[in-house]
XYZ file of C-alpha atoms in Angstrom:
175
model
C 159.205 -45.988 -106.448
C 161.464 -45.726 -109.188
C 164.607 -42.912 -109.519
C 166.013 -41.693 -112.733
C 169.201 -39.824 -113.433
C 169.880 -36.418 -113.178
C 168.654 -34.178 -115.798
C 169.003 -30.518 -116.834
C 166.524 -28.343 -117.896
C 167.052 -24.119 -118.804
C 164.886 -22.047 -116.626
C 164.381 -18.052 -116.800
C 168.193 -18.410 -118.271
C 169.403 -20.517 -115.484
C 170.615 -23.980 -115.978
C 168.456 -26.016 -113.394
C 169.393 -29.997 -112.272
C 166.650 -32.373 -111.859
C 166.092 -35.471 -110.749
C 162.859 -37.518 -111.748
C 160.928 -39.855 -109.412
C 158.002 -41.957 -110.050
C 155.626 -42.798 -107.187
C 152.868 -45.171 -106.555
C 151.295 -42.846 -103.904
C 151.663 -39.620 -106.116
C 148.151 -38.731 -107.455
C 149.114 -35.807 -109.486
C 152.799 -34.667 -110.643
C 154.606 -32.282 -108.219
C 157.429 -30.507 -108.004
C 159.876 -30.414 -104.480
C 162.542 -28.195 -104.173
C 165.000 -29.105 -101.515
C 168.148 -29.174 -99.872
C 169.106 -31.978 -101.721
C 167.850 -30.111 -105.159
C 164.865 -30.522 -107.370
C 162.798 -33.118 -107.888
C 160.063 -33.761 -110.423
C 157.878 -36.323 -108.374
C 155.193 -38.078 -110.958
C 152.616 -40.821 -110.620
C 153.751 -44.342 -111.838
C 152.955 -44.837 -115.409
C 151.394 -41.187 -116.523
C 152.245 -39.335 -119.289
C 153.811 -36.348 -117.655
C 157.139 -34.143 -119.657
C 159.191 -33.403 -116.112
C 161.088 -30.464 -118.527
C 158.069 -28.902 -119.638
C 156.303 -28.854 -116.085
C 159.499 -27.296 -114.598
C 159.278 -24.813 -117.477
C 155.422 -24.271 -116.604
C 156.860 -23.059 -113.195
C 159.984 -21.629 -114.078
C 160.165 -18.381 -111.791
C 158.890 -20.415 -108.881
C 161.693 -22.974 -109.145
C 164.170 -20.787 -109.859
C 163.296 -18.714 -106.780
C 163.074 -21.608 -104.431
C 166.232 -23.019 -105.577
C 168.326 -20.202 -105.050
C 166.682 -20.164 -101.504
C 167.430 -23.664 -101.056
C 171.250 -23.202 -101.984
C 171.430 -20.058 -99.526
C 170.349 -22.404 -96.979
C 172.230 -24.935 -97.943
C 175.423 -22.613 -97.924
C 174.097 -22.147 -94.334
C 173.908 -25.173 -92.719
C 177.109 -26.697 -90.517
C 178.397 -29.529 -91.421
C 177.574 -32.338 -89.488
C 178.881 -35.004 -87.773
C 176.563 -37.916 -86.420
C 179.417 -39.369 -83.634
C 179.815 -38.716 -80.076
C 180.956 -35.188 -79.125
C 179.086 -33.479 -82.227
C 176.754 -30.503 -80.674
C 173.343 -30.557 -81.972
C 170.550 -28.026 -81.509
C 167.866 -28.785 -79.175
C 165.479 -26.197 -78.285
C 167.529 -23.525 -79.546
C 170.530 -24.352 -77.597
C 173.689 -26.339 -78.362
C 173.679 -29.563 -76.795
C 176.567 -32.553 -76.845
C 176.002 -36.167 -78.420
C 177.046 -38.883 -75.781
C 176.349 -42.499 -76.271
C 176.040 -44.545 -72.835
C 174.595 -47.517 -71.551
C 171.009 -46.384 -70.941
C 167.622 -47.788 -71.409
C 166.624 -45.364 -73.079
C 167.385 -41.565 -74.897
C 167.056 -38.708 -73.255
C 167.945 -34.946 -73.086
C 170.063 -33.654 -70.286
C 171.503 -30.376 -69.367
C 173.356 -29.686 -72.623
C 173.511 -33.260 -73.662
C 171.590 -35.422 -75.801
C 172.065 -38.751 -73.940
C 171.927 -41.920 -76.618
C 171.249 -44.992 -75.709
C 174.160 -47.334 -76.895
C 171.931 -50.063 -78.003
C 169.955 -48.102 -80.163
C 173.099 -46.301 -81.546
C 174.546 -50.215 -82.375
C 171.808 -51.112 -83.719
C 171.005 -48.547 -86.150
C 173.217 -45.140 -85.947
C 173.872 -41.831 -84.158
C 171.815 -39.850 -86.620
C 168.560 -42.221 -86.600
C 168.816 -42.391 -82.366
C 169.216 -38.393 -82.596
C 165.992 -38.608 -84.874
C 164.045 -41.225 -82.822
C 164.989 -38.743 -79.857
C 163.701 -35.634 -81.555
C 160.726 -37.216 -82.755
C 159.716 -38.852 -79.252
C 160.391 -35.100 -77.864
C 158.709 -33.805 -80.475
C 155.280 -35.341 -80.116
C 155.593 -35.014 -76.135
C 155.855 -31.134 -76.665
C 152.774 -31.127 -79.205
C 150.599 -33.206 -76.857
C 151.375 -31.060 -74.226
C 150.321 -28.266 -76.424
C 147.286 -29.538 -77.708
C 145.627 -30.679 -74.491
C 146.112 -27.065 -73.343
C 144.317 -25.367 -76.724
C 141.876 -28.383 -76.732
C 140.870 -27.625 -73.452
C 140.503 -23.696 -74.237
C 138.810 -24.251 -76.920
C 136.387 -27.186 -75.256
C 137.456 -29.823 -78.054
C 138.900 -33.251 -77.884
C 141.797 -34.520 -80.106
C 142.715 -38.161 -80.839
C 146.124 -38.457 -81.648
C 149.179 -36.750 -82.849
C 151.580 -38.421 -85.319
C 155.136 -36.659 -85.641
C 156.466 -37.924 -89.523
C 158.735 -36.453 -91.780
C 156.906 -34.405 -94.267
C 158.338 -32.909 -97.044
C 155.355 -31.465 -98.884
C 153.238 -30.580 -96.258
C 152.902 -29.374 -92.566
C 150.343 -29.835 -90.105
C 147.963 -31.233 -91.630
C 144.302 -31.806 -90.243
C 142.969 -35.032 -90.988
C 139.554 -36.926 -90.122
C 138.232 -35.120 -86.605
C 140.279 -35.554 -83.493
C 143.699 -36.360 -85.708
C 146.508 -34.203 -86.351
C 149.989 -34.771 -88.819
């Protein structure tokens, strides 16, 4: 994957930023719209005019990235250090890093472990905890609607999608 320089590009009457990205996986050119901006994602080596795609889609982009700037207007700021309150569950909950063997959630706390803090940071432990909380939750789920419904499911993978959510895969396999 290869990342270009900002660009601009005049859309219903709006100057719009851009960035352009070109990806080996991409099969077809796309267009994300973020909190981070807009991004013109195209396959390595095609022929594709980022400006005149954008312009293709004009009121769409334009609508979505006013929507991402309101929520971006939103959002706290954050700090990833011990004593910054994150979210979990819809309730504020305190970062503390400790010698533990592991991550977990206590009552208003998000317990790091220290290793995994020191080896990589306060925001990717917070992640890793999320994630492993994440996909406990959805198994949890699914076993009960699998069992309703009389169905078996293999696995459950918890990534960070940008363009998609839950999607169904080959039988038995959810993303």
């Amino acid at each position: 994957m290869s990342a270009r320089p900002p660009r601009t590009v005049t859309l219903a009457g709006e100057s719009v930023a851009y960035a352009v990205r070109e990806s080996d996986r991409a099969e077809r050119a796309r267009i994300d719209v973020g909190l981070d901006g807009v991004t013109v994602v195209v396959p390595a080596g095609a022929a594709v005019d980022p400006a005149r795609l954008l312009r293709d889609h004009a009121d769409w982009v334009v609508e979505h990235a006013r929507e991402a700037a309101a929520r971006r207007e939103r959002l706290p700021d954050r700090r990833f250090e011990p004593g910054a309150t994150f979210p979990h569950l819809g309730e504020p909950h305190e970062v503390v890093v400790e010698t533990r063997s592991y991550s977990v959630v206590g009552e208003g706390t998000l317990r790091l472990a220290a290793h995994h803090v020191a080896d990589t940071s306060v925001e990717r432990a917070l992640e890793t905890l999320y994630r492993r909380r994440a996909r406990a939750r959805f198994e949890r789920l699914a076993e009960a609607h699998a069992a309703a419904m009389g169905v078996d499911y293999d696995r459950i993978e918890v990534r960070n999608q940008r363009t998609k959510w839950g999607a169904a895969r080959r039988p038995g396999r959810s993303a």
